[in-house]
mmCIF file of C-alpha atoms in Angstrom:
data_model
loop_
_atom_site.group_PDB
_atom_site.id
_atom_site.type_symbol
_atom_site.label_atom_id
_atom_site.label_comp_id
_atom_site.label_asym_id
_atom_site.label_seq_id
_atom_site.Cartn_x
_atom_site.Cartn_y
_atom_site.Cartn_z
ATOM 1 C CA UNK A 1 75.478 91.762 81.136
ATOM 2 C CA UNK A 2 77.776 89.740 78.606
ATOM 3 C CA UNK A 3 80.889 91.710 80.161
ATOM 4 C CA UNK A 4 79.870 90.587 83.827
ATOM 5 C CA UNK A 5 79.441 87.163 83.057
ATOM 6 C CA UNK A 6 82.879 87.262 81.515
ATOM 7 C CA UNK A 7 84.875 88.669 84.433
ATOM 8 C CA UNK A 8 83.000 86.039 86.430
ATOM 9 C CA UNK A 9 83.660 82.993 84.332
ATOM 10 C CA UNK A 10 87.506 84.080 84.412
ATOM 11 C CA UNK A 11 90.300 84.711 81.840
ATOM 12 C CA UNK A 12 89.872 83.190 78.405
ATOM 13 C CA UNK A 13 91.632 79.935 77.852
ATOM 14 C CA UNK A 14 94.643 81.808 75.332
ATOM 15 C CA UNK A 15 94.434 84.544 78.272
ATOM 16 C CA UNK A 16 95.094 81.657 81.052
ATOM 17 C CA UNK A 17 97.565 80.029 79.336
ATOM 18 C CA UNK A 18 99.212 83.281 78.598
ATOM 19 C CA UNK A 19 99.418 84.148 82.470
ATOM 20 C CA UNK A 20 100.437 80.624 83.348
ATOM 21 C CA UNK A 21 103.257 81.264 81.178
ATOM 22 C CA UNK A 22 104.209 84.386 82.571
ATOM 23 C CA UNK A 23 104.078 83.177 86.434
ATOM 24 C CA UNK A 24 106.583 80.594 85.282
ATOM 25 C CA UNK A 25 108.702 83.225 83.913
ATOM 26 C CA UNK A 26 108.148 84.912 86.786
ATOM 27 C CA UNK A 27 109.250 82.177 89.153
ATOM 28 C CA UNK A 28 111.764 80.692 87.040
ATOM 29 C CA UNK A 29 113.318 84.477 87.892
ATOM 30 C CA UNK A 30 112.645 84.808 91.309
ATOM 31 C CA UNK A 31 114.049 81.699 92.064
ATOM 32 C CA UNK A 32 117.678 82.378 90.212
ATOM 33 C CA UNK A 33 117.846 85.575 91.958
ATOM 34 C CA UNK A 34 117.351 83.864 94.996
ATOM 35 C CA UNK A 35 120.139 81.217 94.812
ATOM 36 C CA UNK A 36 122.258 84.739 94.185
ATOM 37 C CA UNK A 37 121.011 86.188 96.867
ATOM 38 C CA UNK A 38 121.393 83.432 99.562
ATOM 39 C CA UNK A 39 125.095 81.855 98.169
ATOM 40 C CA UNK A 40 125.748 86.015 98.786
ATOM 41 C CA UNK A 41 124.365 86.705 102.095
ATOM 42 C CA UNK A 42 125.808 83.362 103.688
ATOM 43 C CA UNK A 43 128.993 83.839 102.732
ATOM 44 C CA UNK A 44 128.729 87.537 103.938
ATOM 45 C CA UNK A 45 127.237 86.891 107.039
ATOM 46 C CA UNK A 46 129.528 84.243 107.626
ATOM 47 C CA UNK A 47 132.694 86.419 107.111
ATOM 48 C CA UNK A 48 131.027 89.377 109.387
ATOM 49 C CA UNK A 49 129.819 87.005 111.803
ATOM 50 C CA UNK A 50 126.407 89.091 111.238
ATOM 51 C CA UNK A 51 123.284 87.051 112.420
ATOM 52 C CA UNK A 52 120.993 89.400 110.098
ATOM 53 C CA UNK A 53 122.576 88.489 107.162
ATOM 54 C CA UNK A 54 123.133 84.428 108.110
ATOM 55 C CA UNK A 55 119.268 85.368 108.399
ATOM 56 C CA UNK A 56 118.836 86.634 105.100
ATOM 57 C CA UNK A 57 120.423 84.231 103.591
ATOM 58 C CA UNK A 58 118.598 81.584 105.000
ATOM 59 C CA UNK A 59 115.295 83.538 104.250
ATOM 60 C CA UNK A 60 116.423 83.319 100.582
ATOM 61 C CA UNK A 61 116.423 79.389 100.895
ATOM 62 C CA UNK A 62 112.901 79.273 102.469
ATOM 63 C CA UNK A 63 111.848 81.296 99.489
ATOM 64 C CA UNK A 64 113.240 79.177 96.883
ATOM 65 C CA UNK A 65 111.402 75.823 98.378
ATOM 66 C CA UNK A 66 108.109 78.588 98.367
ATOM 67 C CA UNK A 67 108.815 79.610 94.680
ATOM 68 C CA UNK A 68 109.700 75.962 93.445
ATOM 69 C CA UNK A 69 106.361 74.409 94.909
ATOM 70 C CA UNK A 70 104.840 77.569 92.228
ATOM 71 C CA UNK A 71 106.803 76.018 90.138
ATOM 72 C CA UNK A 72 106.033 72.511 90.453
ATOM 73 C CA UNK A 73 102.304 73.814 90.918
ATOM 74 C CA UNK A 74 102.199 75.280 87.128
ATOM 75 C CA UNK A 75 104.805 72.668 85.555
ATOM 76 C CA UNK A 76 101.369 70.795 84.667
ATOM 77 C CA UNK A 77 99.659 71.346 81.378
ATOM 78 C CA UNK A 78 96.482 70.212 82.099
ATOM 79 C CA UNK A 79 94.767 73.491 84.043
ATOM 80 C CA UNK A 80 92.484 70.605 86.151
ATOM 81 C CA UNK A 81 95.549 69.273 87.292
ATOM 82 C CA UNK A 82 97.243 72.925 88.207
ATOM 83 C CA UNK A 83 94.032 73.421 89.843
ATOM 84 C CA UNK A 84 94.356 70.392 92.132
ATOM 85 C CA UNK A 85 98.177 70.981 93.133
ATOM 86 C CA UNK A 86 97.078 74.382 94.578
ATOM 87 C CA UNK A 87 96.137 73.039 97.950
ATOM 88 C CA UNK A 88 99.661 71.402 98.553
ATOM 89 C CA UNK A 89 101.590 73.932 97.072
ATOM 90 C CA UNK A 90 99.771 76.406 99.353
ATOM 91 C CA UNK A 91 100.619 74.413 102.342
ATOM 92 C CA UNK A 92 104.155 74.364 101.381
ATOM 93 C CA UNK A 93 104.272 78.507 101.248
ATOM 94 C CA UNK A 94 102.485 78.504 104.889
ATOM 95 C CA UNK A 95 105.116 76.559 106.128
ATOM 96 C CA UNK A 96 107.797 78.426 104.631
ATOM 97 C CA UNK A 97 106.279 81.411 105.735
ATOM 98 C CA UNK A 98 106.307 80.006 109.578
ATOM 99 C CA UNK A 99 109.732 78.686 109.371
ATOM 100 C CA UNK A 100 111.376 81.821 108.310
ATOM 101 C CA UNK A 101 108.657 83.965 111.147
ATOM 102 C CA UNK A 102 110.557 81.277 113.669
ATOM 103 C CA UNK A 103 114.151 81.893 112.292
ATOM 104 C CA UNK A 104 113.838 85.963 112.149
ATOM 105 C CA UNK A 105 112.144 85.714 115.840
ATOM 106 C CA UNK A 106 115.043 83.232 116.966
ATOM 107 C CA UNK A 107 117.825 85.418 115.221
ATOM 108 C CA UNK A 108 116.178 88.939 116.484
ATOM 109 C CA UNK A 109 116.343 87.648 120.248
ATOM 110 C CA UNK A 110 119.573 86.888 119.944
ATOM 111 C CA UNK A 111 120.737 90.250 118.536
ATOM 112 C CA UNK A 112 118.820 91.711 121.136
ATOM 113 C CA UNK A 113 120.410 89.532 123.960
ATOM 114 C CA UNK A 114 123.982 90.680 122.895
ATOM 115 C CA UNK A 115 125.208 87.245 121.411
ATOM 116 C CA UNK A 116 127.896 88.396 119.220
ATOM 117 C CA UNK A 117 128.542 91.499 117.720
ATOM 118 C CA UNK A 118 128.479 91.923 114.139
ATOM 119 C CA UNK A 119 131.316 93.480 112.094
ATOM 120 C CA UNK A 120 130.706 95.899 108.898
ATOM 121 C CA UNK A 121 129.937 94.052 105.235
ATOM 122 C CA UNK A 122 130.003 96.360 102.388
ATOM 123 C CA UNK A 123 128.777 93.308 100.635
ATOM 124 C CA UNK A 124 125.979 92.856 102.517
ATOM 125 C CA UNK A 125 124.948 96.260 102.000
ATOM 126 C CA UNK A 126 125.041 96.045 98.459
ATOM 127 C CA UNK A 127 123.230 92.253 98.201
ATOM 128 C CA UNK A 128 120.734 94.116 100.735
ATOM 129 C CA UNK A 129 119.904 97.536 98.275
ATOM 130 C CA UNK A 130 120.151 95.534 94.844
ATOM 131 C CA UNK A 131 117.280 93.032 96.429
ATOM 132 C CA UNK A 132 115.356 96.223 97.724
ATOM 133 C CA UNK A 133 115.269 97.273 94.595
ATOM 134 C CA UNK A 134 114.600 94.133 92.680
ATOM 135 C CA UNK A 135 111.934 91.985 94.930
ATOM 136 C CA UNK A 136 109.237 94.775 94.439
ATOM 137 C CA UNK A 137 108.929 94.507 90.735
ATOM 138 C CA UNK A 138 109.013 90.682 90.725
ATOM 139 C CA UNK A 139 106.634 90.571 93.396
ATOM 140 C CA UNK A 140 103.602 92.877 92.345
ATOM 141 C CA UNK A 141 104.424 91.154 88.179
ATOM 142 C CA UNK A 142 103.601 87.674 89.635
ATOM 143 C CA UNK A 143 100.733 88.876 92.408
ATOM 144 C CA UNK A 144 98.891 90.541 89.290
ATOM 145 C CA UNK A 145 98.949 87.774 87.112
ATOM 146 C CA UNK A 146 97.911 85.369 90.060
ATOM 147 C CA UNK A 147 95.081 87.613 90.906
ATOM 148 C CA UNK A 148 93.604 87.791 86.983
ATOM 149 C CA UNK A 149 94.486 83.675 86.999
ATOM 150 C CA UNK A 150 92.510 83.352 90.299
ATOM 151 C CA UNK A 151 95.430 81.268 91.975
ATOM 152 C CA UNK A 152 96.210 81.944 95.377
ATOM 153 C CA UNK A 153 99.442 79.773 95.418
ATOM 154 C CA UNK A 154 100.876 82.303 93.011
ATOM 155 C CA UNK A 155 99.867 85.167 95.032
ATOM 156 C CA UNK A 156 100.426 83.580 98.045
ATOM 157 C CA UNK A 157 104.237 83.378 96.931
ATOM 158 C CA UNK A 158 104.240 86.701 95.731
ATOM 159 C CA UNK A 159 103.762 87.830 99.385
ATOM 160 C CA UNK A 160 106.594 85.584 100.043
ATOM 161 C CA UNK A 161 108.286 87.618 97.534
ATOM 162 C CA UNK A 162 107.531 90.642 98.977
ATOM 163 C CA UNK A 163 107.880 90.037 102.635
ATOM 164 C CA UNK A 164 111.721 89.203 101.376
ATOM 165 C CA UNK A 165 111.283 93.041 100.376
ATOM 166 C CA UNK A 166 110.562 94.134 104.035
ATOM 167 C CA UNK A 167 113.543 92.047 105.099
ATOM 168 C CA UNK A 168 116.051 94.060 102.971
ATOM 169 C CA UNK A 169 114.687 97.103 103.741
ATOM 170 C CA UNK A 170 115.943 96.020 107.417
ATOM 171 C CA UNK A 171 118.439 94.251 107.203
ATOM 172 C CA UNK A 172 119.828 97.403 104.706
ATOM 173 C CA UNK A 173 118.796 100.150 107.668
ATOM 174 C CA UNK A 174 120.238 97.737 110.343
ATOM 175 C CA UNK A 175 123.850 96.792 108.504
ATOM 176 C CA UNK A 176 123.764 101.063 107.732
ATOM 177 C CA UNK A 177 122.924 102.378 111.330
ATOM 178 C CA UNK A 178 125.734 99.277 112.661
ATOM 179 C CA UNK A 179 128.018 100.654 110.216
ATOM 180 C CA UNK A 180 127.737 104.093 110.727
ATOM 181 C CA UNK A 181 126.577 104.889 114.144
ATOM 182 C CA UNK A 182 126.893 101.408 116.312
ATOM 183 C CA UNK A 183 123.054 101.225 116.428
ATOM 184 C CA UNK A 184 122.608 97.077 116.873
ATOM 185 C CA UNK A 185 118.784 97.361 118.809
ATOM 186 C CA UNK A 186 117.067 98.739 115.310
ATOM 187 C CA UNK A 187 117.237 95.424 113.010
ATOM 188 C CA UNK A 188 115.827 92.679 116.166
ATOM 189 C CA UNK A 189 113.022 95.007 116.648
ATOM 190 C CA UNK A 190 111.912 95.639 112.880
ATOM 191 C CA UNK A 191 112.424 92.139 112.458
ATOM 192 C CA UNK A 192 110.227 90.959 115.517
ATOM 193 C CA UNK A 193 107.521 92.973 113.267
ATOM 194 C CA UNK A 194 108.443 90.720 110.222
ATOM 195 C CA UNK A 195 107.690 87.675 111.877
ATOM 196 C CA UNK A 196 104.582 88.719 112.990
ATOM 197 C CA UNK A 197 103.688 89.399 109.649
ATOM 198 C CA UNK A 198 105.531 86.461 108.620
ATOM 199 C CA UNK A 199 102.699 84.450 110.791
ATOM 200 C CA UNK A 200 99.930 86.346 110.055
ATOM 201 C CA UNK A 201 100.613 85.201 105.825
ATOM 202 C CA UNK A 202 101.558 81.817 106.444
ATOM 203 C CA UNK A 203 98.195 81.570 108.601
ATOM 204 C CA UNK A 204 96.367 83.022 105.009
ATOM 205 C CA UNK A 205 97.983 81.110 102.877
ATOM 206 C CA UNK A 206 97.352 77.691 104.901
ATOM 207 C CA UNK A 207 93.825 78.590 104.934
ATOM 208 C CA UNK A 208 93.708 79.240 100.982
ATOM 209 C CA UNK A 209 92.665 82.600 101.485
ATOM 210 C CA UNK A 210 94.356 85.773 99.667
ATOM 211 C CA UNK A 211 92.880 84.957 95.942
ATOM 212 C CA UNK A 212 89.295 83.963 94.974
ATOM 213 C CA UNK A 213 89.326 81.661 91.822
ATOM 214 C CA UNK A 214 87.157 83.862 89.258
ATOM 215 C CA UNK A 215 85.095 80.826 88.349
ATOM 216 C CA UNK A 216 83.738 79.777 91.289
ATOM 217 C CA UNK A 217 83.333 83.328 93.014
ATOM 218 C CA UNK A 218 80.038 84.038 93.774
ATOM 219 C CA UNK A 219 78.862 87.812 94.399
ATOM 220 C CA UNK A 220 76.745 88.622 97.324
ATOM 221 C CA UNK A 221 73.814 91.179 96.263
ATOM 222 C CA UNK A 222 74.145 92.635 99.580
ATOM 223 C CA UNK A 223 77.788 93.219 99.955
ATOM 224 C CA UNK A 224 78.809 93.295 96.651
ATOM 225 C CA UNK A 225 81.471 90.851 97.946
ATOM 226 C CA UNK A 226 81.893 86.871 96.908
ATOM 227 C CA UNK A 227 81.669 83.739 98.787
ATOM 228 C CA UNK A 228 85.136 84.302 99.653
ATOM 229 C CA UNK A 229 85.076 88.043 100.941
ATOM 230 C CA UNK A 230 86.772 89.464 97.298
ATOM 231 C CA UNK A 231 85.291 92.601 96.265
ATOM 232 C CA UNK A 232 83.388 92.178 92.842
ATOM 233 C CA UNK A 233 85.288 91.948 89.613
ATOM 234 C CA UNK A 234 88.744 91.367 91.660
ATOM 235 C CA UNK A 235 88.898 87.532 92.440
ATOM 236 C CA UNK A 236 91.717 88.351 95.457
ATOM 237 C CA UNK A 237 92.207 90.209 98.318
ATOM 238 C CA UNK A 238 94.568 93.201 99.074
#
């Protein structure tokens, strides 16, 4: 019984202030890698005349503004006053998450359409693999500690975080298959998928859902759910 009511009245203080410190962390890395990743793929794009990477790059920006309103979320001491930044900082991620769903949409039409044709970028191949194999890591660290906190900003901009994961996956396959065998119809349509997802997140996160604050979740007897629809003893959806 002691153990239950523990999990339910959340992390210890030490134990909060130890994840708060760690989402900074967190942050404070994703959004350096970030700046290198966008400065990269601009400059790329911009030399290949490739859309998907101008896109990438771009998508790097959006995430920075997502990561710094994290940022400016936990910057506060006071945990009351992290607490009642979460709201805004949310609404900044949803709108992050529709711009770049409205850029990748924009940008896969006109692939699609035939405006332009891309040319080969060995650098954007590598900026593409090194973030495939980078964003993963950075994104389920931060999404764990944001569940155990109970903030759904945090995990909210892990998705971010992750969805940027999806995009190099593409954008990788699409600058390969272009490279190798001409294929310029593969990256629009994976990345028509992205933006769908890209909607369906930035929908969550302006609705605050994703992550169940473990202090005020309440489990249902029946469902073995809380108020919110997290399972017990998570605080935050899948």
């Amino acid at each position: 019984m002691a153990a239950e009511m523990s999990a339910a009245l959340g992390p210890s203080p030490a134990r909060r202030d130890a994840l708060t410190r760690r989402i900074r962390l967190l942050v404070a890395a994703t959004i350096a890698y970030n700046v290198i990743e966008a400065v990269t793929a601009l400059a790329a794009g911009t030399l290949a005349s490739s859309t998907a990477l101008i896109g990438f790059g771009l998508d790097s920006v959006i995430e920075i503004s997502s990561a710094a309103a994290v940022a400016w979320q936990f910057s506060a001491r006071d945990h009351a006053v992290r607490e009642a930044r979460e709201q805004r900082a949310l609404r900044i991620i949803a709108v992050s998450f529709f711009a770049l769903a409205a850029y990748v949409t924009v940008d896969a039409v006109r692939a699609l359409t035939g405006t332009g044709e891309a040319e080969r970028s060995i650098p954007g191949i590598v900026i593409a693999a090194l973030s495939l194999a980078v964003m993963p890591f950075l994104s389920a660290a931060q999404r764990r500690a944001g569940r155990e906190l109970g903030s759904a900003s945090a995990v909210a901009d892990s998705k971010q975080t992750l969805l940027c994961t999806y995009l190099s996956a593409v954008l990788l396959l699409g600058l390969v298959l272009n490279a190798t065998l001409g294929w310029s119809w593969a990256d629009p349509l994976a990345a028509l998928a992205i933006a769908a997802i890209a909607v369906k997140e930035g929908r969550d996160a302006w609705q605050g859902e994703g992550c169940c604050a473990p202090s005020t979740a309440v489990p249902s007897a029946s469902s073995g759910t809380d108020t919110c629809g997290c399972r017990a003893g998570c605080g935050c959806h899948n």
